[in-house]
XYZ file of C-alpha atoms in Angstrom:
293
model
C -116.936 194.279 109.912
C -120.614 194.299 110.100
C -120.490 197.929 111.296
C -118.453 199.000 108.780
C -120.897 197.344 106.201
C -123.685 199.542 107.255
C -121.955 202.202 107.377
C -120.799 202.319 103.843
C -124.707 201.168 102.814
C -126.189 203.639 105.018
C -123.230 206.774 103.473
C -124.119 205.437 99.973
C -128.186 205.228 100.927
C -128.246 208.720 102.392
C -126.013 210.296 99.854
C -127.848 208.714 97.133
C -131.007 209.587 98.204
C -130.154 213.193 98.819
C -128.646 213.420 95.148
C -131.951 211.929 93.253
C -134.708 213.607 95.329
C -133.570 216.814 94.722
C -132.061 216.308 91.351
C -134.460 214.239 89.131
C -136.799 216.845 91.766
C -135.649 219.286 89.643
C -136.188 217.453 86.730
C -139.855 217.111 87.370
C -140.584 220.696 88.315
C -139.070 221.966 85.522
C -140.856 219.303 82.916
C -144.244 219.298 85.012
C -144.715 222.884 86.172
C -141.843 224.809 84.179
C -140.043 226.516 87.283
C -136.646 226.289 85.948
C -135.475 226.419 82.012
C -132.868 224.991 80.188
C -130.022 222.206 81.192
C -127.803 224.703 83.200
C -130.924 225.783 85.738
C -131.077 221.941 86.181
C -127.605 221.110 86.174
C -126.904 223.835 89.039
C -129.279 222.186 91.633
C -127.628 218.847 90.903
C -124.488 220.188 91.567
C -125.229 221.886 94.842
C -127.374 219.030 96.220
C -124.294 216.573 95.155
C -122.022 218.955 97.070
C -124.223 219.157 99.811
C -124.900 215.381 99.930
C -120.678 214.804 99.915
C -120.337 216.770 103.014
C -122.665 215.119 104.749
C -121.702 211.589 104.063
C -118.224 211.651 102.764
C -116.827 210.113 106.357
C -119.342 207.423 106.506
C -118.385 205.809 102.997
C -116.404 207.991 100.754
C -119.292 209.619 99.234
C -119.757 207.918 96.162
C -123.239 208.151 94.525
C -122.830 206.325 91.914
C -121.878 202.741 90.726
C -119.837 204.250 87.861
C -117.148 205.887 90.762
C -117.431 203.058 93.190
C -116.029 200.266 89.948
C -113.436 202.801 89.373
C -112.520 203.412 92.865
C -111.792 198.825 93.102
C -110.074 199.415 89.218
C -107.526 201.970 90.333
C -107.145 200.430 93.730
C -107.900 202.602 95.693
C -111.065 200.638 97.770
C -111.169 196.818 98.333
C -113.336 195.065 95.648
C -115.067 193.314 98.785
C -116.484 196.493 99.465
C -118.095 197.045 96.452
C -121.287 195.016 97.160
C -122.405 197.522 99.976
C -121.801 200.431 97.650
C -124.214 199.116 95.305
C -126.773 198.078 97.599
C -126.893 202.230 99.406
C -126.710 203.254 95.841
C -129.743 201.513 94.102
C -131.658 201.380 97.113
C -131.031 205.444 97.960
C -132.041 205.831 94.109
C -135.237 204.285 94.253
C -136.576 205.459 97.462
C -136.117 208.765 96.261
C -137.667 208.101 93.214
C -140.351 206.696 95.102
C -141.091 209.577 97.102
C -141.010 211.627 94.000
C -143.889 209.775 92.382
C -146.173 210.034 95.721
C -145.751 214.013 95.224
C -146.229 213.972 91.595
C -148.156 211.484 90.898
C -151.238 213.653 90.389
C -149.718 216.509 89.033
C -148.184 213.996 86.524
C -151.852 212.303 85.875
C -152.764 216.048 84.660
C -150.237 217.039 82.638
C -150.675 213.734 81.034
C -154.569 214.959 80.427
C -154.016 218.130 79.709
C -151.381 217.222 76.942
C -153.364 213.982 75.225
C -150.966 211.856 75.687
C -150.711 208.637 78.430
C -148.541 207.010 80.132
C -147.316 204.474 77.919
C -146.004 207.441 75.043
C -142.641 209.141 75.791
C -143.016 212.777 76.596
C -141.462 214.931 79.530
C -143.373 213.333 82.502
C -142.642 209.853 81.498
C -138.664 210.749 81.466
C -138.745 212.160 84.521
C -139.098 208.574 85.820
C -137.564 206.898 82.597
C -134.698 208.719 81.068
C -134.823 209.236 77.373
C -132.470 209.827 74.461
C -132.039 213.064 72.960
C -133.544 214.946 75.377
C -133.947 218.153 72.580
C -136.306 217.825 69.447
C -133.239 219.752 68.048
C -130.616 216.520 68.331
C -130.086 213.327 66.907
C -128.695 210.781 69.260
C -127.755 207.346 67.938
C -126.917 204.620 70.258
C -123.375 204.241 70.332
C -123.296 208.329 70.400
C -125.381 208.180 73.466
C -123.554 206.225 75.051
C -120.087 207.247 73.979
C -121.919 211.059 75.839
C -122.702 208.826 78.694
C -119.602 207.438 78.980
C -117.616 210.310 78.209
C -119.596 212.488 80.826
C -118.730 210.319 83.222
C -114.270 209.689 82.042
C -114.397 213.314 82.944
C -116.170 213.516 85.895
C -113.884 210.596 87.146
C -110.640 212.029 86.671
C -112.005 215.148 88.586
C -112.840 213.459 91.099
C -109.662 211.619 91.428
C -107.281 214.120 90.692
C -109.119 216.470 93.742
C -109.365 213.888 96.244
C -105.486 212.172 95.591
C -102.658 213.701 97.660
C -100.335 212.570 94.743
C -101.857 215.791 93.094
C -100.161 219.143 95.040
C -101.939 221.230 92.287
C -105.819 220.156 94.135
C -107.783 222.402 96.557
C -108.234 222.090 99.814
C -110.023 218.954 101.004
C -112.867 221.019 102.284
C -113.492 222.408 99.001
C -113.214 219.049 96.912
C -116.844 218.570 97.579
C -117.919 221.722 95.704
C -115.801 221.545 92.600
C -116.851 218.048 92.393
C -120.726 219.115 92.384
C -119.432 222.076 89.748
C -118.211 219.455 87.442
C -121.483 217.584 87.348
C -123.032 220.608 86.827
C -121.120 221.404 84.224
C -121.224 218.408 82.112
C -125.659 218.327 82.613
C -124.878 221.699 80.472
C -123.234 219.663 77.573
C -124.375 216.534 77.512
C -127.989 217.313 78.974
C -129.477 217.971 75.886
C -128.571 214.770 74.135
C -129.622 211.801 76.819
C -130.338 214.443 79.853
C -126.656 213.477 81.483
C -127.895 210.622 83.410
C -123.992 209.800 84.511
C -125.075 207.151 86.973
C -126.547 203.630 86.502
C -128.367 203.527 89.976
C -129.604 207.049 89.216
C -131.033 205.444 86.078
C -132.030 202.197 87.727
C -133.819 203.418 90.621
C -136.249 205.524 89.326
C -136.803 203.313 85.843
C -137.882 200.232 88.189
C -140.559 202.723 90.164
C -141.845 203.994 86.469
C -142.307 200.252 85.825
C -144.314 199.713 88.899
C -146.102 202.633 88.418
C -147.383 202.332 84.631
C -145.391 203.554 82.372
C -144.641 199.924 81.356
C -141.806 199.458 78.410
C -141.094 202.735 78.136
C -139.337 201.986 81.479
C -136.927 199.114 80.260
C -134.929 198.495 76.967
C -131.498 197.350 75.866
C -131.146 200.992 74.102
C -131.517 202.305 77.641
C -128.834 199.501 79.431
C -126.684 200.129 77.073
C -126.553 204.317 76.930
C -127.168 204.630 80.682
C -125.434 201.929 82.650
C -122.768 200.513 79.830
C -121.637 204.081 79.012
C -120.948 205.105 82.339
C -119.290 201.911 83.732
C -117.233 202.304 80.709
C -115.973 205.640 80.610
C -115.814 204.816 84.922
C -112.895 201.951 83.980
C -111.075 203.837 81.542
C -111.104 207.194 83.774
C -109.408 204.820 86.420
C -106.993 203.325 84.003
C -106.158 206.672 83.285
C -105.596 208.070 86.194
C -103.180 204.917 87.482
C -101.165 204.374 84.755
C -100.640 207.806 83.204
C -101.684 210.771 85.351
C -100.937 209.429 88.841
C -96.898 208.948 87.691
C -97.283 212.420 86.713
C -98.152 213.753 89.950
C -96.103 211.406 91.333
C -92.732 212.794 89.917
C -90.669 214.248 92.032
C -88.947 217.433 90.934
C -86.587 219.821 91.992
C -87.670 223.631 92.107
C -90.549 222.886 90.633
C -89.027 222.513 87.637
C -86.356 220.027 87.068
C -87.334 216.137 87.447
C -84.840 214.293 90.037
C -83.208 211.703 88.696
C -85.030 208.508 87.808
C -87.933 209.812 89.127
C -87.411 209.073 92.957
C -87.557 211.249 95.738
C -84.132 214.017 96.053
C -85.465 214.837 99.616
C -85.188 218.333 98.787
C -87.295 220.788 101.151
C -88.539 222.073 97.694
C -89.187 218.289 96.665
C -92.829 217.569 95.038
C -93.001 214.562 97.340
C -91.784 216.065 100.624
C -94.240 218.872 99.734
C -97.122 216.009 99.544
C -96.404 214.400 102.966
C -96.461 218.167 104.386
C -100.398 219.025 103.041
C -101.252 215.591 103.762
C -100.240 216.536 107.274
C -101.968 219.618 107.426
C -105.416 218.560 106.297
C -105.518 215.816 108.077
C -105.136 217.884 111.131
C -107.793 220.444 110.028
């Protein structure tokens, strides 16, 4: 048991880590030193380093990321809530490392864009929410609280019924298993490009935890904690988490679940015909072919 402890923390630490350092990475070069423009520049390298960071660590603990996922994974059933603990503790911990290291290569270059600006440490501008996540994240939008987080939370009842419906063998209609990982990383990447511009598409509490605690330690004081902030990026998310998982179990899993004849024509009452054309009997055959990939 022990074992298997660590090696869900250590999954979720790696994973975590892997996801923030180069994402909110990206974040920083692009507000700091103005490498990359716009949300979808961004949004692509979190989506590759996400896929990247699920390949490496999806056999240790799932591949998770993300506090949001791992509540949904013990709401739909499909993980033991005992397990949930260890999630968390890879998750936060991989989150703030990162953000840790981030600050001990930017710290200076942050210190002069600060001077070079007139502004410090304690005002919100781009440096600051590199570290502390701000809402909107455009001049151009007005954000309220409840619209943040219903963006938030939104962001993240899609990205949770993707990543059910491609890793559940219930769903015939999914990719390969081996290509899960990088439609998974799309997805993200495609939601930074909507919801980016109004709260920067945070999507995960420990991604938002982690690195506000190190801009606390570091200086930028209140700017780091509010109950705007809880509530937009850690409320939202867990939200729209649960109800993505309620979703998935009670309406779209049946679905999937149905077994029909041809393709087209349900069997009756919904149980298995046996059929070699047979949605079901088609499951148990895929099943049986990744898992021998």
């Amino acid at each position: 048991m022990k074992n298997k402890t660590l090696k869900l923390i250590t999954g979720e630490f790696i994973g975590t880590f892997m996801m923030c350092f180069f994402g909110i990475g990206a974040v920083a070069v692009t507000s700091l030193c103005g490498t990359m423009t716009g949300n979808y520049q961004v949004g692509l390298m979190w989506g590759i380093t996400i896929a990247i960071a699920i390949y490496v660590c999806r056999h240790f603990s799932g591949a998770h990321f993300n506090p949001a996922v791992s509540v949904a994974m013990v709401v739909a059933g499909r993980m033991p809530a005992c397990e949930l603990i260890p999630y968390l503790i890879g998750q936060f911990v991989g989150a703030w490392v990162a953000a840790m290291a981030l600050w001990g290569l930017f710290a200076d270059t942050v210190m002069k864009w600060l001077a070079d600006n007139g502004v410090t440490m304690m005002a919100k501008n781009a440096a600051s929410s590199i570290w502390c996540e701000v809402f909107p994240n455009n001049s151009a939008a007005i954000v309220s609280n409840v619209v943040g987080a219903c963006a938030e939370g939104l962001g993240v009842f899609i990205l949770v019924l993707v990543i059910f419906s491609l890793t559940s063998t219930e769903n015939t209609g999914r990719p390969n298993s081996h290509l899960a990982p990088l439609f998974i990383g799309l997805t993200v990447s495609i939601i930074i490009g909507t919801v980016g511009p109004l709260t920067n598409a945070g999507l995960n509490p420990a991604r938002d935890l982690g690195p506000r605690l190190v801009g606390y330690m570091v200086g930028f004081g209140n700017l780091a904690f509010s109950w705007d902030a809880i509530l937009v990026y850690t409320v939202g998310p867990l939200v729209g988490g649960v109800l993505a998982a309620l979703v998935y179990k009670f309406i779209l899993m049946p679905m999937h679940c149905q077994c029909v004849i041809d393709g087209e024509t349900p069997c009756p009452d919904a149980h298995a015909c046996g059929g070699e054309t047979c949605d079901k009997i088609a499951n148990k055959e895929i099943a049986a072919i990744e898992k021998n990939l």
